[in-house]
Structure formats: structure tokens, C-alpha cells
Backbone as JSON, one array per atom type, in Angstrom:
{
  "sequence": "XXXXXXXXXXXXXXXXXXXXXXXXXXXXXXXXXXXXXXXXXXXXXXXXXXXXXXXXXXXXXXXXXXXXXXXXXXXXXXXXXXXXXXXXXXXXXXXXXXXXXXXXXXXXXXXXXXXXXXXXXXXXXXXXXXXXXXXXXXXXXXXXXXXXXXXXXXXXXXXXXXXXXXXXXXXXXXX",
  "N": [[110.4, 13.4, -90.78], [113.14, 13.83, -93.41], [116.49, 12.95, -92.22], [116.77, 12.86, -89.92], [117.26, 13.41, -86.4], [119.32, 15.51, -86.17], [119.28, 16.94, -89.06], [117.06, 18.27, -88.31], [118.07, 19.8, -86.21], [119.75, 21.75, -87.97], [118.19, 22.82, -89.66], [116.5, 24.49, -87.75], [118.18, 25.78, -87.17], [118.92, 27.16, -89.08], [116.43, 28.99, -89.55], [116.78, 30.71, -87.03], [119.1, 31.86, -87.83], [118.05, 32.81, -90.12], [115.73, 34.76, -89.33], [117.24, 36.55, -87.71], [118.77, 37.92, -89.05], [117.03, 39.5, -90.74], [115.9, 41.25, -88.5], [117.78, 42.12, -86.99], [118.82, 44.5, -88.2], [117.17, 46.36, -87.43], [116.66, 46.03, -84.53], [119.43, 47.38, -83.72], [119.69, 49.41, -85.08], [118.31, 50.71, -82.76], [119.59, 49.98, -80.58], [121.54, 51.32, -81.25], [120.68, 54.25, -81.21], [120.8, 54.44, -78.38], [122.66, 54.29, -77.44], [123.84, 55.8, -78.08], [122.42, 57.81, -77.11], [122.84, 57.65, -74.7], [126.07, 58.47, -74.43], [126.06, 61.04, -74.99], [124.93, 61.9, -72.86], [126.24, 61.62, -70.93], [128.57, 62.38, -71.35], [127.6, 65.15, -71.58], [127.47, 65.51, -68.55], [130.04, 65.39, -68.34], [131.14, 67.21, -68.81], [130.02, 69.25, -67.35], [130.67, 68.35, -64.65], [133.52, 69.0, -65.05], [133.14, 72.24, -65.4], [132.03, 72.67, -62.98], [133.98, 71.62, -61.09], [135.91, 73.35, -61.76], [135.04, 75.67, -61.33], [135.02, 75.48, -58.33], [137.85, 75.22, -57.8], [139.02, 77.33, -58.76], [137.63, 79.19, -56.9], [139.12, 79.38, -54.27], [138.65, 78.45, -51.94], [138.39, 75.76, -50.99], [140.89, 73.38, -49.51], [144.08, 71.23, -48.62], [143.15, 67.38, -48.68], [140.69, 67.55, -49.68], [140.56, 69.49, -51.82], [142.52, 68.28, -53.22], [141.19, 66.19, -53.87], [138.98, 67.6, -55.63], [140.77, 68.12, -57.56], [141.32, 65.6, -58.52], [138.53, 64.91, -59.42], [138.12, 66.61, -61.27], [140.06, 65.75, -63.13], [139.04, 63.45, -63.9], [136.71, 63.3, -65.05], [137.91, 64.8, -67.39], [139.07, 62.53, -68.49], [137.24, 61.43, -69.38], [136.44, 63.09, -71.37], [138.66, 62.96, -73.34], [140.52, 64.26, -72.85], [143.53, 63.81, -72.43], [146.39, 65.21, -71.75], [145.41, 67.49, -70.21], [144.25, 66.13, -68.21], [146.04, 64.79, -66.78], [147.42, 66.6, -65.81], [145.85, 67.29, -64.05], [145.84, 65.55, -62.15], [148.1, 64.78, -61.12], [148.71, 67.38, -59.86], [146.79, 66.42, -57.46], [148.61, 64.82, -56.38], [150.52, 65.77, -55.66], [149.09, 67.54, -53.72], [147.86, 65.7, -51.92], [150.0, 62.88, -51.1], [149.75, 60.87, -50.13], [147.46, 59.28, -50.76], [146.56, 56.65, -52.54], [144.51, 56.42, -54.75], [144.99, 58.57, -56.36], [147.86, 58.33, -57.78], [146.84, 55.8, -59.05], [145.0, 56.82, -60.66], [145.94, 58.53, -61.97], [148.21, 56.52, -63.58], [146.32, 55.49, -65.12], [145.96, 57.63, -67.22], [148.37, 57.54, -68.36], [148.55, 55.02, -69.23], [146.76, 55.53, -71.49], [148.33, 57.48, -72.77], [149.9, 55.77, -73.6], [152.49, 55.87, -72.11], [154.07, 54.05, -70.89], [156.32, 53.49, -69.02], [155.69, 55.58, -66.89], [153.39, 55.14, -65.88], [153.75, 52.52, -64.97], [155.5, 53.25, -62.97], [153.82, 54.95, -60.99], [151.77, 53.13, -60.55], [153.13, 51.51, -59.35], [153.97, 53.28, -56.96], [151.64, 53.47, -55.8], [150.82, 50.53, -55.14], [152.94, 50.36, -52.96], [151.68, 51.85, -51.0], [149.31, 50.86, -50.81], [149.29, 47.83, -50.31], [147.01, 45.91, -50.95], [146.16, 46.83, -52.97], [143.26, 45.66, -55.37], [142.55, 47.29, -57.73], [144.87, 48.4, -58.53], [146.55, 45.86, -59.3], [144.85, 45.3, -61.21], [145.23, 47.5, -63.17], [147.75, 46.82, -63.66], [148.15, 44.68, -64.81], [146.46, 45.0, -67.04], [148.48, 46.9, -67.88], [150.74, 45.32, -68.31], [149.54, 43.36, -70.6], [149.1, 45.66, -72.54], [151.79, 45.85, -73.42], [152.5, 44.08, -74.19], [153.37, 41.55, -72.41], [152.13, 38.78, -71.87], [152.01, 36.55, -69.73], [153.19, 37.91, -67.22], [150.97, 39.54, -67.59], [148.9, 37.93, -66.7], [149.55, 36.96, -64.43], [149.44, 39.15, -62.86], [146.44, 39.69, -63.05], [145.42, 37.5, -61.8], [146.52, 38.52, -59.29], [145.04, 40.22, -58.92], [142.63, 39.46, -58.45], [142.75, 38.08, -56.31], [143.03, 39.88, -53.99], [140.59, 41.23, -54.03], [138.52, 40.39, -52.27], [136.05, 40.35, -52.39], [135.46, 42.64, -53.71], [133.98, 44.87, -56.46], [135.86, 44.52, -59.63], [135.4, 44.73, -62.23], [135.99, 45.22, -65.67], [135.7, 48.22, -67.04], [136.41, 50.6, -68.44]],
  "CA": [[111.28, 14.32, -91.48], [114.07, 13.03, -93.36], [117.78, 13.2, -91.82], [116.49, 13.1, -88.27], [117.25, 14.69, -85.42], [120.85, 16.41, -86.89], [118.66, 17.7, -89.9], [116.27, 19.12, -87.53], [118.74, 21.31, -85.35], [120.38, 22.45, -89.1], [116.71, 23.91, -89.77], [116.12, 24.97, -86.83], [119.97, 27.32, -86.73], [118.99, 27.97, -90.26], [115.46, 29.4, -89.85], [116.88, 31.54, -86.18], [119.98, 33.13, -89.08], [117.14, 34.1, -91.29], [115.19, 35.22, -88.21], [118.15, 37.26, -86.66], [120.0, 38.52, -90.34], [115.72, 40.37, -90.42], [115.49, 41.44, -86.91], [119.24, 42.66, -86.64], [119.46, 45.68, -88.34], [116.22, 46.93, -86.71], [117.54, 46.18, -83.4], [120.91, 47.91, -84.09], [119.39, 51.2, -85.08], [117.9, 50.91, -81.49], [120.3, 49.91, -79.47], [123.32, 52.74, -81.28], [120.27, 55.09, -80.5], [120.33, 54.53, -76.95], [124.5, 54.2, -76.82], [124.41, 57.58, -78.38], [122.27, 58.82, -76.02], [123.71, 58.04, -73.46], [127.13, 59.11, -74.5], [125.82, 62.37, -74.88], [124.45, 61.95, -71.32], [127.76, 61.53, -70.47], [129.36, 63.84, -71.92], [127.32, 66.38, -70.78], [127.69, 65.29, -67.77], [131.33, 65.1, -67.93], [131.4, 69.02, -69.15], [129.5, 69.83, -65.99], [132.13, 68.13, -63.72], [134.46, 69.94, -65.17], [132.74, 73.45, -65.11], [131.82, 72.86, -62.11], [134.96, 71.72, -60.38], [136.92, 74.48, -61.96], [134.97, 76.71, -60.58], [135.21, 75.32, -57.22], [139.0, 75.27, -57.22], [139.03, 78.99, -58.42], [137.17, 79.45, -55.31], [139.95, 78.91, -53.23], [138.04, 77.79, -50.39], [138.95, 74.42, -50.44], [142.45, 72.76, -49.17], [144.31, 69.91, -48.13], [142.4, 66.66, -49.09], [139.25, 67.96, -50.15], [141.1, 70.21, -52.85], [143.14, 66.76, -53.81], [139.59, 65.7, -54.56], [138.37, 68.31, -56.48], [141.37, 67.69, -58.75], [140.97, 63.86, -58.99], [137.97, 64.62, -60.19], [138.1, 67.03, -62.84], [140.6, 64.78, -63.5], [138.16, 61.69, -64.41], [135.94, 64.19, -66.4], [138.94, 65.31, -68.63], [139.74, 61.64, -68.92], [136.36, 60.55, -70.17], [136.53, 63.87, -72.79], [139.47, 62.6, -73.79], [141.29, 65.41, -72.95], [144.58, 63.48, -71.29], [147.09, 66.0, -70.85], [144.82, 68.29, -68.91], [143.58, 65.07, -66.64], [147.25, 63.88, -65.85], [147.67, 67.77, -64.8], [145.16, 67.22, -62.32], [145.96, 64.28, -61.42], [149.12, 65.31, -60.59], [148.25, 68.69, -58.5], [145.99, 65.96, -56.0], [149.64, 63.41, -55.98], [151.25, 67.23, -55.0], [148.55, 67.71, -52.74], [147.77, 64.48, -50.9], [150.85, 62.3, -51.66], [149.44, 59.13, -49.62], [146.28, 58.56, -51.51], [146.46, 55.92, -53.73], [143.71, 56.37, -55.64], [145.86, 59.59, -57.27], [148.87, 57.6, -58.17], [146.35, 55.08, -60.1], [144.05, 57.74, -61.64], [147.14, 59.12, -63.14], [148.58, 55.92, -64.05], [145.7, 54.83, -66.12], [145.92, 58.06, -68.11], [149.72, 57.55, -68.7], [148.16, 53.79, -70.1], [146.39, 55.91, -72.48], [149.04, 58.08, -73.46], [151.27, 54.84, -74.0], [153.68, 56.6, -71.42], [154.15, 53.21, -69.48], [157.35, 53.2, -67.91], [155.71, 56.29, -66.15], [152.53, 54.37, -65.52], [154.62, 51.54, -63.9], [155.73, 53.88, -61.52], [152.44, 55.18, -60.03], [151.23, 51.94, -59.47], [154.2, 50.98, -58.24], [153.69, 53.9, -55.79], [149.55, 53.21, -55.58], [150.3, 49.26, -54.26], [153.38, 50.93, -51.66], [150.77, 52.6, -50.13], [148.17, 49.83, -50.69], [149.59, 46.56, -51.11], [146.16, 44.91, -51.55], [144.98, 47.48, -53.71], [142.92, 45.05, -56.66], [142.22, 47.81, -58.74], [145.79, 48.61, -58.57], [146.74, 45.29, -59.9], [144.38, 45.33, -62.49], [145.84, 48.07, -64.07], [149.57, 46.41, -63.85], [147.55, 43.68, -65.34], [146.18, 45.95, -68.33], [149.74, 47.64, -68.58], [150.96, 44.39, -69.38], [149.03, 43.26, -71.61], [149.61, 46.5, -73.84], [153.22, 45.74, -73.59], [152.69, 42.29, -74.79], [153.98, 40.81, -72.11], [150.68, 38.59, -71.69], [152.29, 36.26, -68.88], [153.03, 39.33, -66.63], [149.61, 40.67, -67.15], [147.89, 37.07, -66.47], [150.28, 37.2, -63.54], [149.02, 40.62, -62.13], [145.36, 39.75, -63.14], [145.84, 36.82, -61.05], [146.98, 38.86, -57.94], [143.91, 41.27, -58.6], [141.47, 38.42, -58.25], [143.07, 37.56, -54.96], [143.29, 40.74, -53.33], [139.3, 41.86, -54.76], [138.3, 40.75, -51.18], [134.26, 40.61, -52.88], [135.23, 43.95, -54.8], [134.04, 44.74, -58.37], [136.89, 45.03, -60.12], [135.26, 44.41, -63.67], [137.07, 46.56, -66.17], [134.56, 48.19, -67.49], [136.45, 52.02, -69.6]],
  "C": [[112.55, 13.58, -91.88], [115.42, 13.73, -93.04], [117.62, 13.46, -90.5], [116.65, 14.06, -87.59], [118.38, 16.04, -85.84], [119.7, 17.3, -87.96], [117.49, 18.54, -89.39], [117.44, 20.32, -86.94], [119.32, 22.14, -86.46], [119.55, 23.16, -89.56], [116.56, 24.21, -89.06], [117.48, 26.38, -86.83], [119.32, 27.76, -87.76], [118.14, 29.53, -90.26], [115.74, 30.65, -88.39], [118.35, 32.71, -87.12], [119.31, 33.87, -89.58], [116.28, 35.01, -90.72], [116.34, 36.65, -87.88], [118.9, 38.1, -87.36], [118.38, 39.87, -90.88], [115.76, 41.24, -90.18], [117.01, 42.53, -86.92], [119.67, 43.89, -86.98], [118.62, 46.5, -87.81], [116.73, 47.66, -85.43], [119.01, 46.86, -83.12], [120.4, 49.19, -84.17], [118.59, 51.45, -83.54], [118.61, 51.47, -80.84], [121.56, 50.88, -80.34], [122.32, 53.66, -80.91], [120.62, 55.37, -78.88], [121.75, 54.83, -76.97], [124.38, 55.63, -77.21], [123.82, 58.64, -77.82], [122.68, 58.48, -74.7], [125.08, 57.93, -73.41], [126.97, 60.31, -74.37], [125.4, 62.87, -73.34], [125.69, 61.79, -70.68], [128.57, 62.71, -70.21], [129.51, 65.07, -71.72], [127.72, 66.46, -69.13], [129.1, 65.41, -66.84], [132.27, 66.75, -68.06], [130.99, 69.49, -67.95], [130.48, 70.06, -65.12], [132.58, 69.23, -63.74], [134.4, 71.38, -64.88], [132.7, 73.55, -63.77], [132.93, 72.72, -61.15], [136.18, 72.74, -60.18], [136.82, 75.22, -61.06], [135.46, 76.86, -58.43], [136.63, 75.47, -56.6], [139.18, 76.49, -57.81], [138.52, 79.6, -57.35], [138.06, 79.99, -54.41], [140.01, 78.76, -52.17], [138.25, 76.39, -49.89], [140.67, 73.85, -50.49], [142.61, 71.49, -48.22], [143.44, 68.73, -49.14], [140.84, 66.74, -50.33], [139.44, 68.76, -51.68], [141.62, 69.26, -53.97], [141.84, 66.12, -55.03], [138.86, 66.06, -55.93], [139.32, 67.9, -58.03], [141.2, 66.69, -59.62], [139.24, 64.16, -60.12], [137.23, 64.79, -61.4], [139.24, 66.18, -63.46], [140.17, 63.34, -64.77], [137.52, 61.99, -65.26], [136.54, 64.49, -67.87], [139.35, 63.83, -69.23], [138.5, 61.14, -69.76], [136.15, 61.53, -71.15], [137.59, 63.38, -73.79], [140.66, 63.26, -73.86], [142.13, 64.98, -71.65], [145.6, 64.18, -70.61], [146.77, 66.84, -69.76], [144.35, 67.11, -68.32], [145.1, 64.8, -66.35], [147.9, 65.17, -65.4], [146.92, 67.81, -63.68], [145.33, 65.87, -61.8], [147.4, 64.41, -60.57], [149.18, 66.49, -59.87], [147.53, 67.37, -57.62], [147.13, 64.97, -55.52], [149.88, 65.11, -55.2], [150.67, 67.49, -54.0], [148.13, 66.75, -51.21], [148.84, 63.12, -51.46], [150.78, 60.65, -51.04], [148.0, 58.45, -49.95], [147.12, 57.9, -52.58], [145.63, 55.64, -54.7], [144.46, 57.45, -56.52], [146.57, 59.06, -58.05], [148.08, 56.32, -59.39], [145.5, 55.66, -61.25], [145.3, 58.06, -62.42], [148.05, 58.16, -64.04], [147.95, 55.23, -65.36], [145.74, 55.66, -67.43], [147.61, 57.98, -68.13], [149.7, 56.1, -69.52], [147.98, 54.63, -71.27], [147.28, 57.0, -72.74], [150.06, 56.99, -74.03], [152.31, 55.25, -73.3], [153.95, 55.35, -70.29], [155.13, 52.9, -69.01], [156.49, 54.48, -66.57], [154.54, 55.88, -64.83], [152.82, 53.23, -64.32], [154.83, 52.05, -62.51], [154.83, 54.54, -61.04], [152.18, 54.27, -59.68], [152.1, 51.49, -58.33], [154.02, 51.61, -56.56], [152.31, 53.88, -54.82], [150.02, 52.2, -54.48], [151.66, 49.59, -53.06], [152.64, 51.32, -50.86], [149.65, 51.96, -49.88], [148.32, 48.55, -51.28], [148.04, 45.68, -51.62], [145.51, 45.55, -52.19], [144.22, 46.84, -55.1], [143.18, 46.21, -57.83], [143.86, 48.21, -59.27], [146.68, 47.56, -59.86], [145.76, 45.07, -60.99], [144.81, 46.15, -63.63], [146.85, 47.97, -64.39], [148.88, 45.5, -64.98], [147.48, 43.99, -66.96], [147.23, 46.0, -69.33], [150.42, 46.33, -69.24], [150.94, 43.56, -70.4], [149.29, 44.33, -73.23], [150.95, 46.45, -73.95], [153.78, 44.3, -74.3], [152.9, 41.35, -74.07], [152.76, 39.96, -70.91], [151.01, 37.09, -70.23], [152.69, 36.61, -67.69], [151.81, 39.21, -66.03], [148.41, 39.27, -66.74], [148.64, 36.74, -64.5], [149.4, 38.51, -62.05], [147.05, 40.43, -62.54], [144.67, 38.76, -62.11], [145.45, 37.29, -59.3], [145.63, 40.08, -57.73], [142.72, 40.97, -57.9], [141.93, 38.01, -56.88], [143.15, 38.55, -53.91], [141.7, 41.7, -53.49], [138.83, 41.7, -53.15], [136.67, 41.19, -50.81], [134.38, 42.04, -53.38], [134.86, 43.74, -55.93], [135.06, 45.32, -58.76], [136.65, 44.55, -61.59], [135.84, 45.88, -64.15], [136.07, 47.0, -67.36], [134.95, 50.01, -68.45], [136.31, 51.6, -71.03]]
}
């Protein structure tokens, strides 16, 4: 073949482009099938929660901790609808209710990320890693916050201290 081995691997990329530029839109109407079903699997899923937790705290059988709970986690439901002001209301009834969990203080901080409200954000974590200095997930979300603030030496800083405090946790960031 002439132009050797170089002119071989340049046919060879060429003929896996014309292969893959084919193949690609096939595979694409697949794989958004599947993402879109299972968003909808989600979704539904995430309506349930919610129905279902409501109901449970209209109940008013549960208190203390367990109530905290219930909030947190219509909370997480409302956050993956997208519906933030009602999740950082429950997120805030389970800080009111159990004020030394730190999982509260970060659930609510992440939706105060997504409102762009991050001085307020700051201060949950702040209050999250008081209560749990080695909390990773904690610093991952300082990590985050800094990053959306720009301030990308900060957030390599705090991404840093997440990776050191993981302790064999997953702390992939995976919303």
C-alpha cells in the first residue's frame, strides 16, 4: 500500500468516521429513547414521593427525626421536579426540626446552588461541615459553589479537600 503505515491508520480513522457518521443517528434515536424513558420513570417516581410523603406528614403521626425525614425527602422529589422553592421549604421545616443533621443543611444548600442564592448556600455548608467536618459530600458542594462563582482555585481547593475526606465514599457528582 502506498504511504505506509501513517496512510494506513488515515484509512483506517477514515473508514471508522464513515462507519460511525451511518451508525450514529440510529444509535441516538435509541439511546434518547431509553433517556426518555427513564426520565419519565423518574418522574413518576418523583410525583409518587411526593404524594406520598405529603400524605404522610398530613398524617401527623410522625415527629422528631423521622418527620425531619419525611421532609428531606419530599424535599429531593421537589428538587428533581424542579420545583425549588417548595424543596428549600422542606428542607428547611427538617433544619427546624432536626437542627444537627447535616445532611439538611446540604440538601438545602444545593437547592440555594440552583437558585443562584449562594451567599445563602455558603452558609449551610458552612453549618453542614460544623457539624461534620469530614463531611466529602459537603465539600463537594463548596467545591461546585465555587466553581459557579468563578472562583475556580477555591473550588479546585474544596474539591481537593473532598477527595481527602471521601474515606472510599462515592462522591461522583452525578445531578
Amino acid at each position: 500500500m502506498a504511504g505506509g503505515p501513517a496512510a494506513t491508520k488515515v484509512m483506517r480513522a477514515l473508514v471508522c468516521a464513515l462507519w460511525w457518521c451511518a451508525v450514529q443517528p440510529a444509535l441516538a434515536g435509541q439511546l434518547s429513547d431509553l433517556a426518555l424513558q427513564v426520565q419519565s420513570e423518574r418522574q413518576q417516581l418523583s410525583e409518587r414521593m411526593i404524594h406520598q410523603t405529603s400524605a404522610q406528614i398530613e398524617k401527623g403521626e410522625a415527629q422528631g427525626s423521622e418527620l425531619a425525614e419525611l421532609f428531606r425527602n419530599r424535599g429531593v422529589a421537589r428538587n428533581y421536579m424542579l420545583q425549588y422553592p417548595e424543596a428549600l421549604r422542606d428542607f428547611s421545616r427538617a433544619v427546624e426540626i432536626d437542627q444537627v443533621n447535616p445532611q439538611y443543611y446540604e440538601d438545602r444548600a444545593i437547592t440555594h446552588i440552583k437558585l443562584r442564592e449562594y451567599e445563602a448556600a455558603a452558609r449551610d455548608l458552612h453549618m453542614a461541615l460544623g457539624l461534620d467536618p469530614k463531611r466529602a459530600s459537603a465539600y463537594r458542594e463548596k467545591g461546585r459553589l465555587a466553581f459557579y462563582q468563578k472562583d475556580f482555585h477555591r473550588a479546585s481547593q474544596e474539591f481537593s479537600r473532598a477527595l481527602h475526606n471521601a474515606r472510599g465514599e462515592q462522591i461522583v457528582y452525578t445531578r
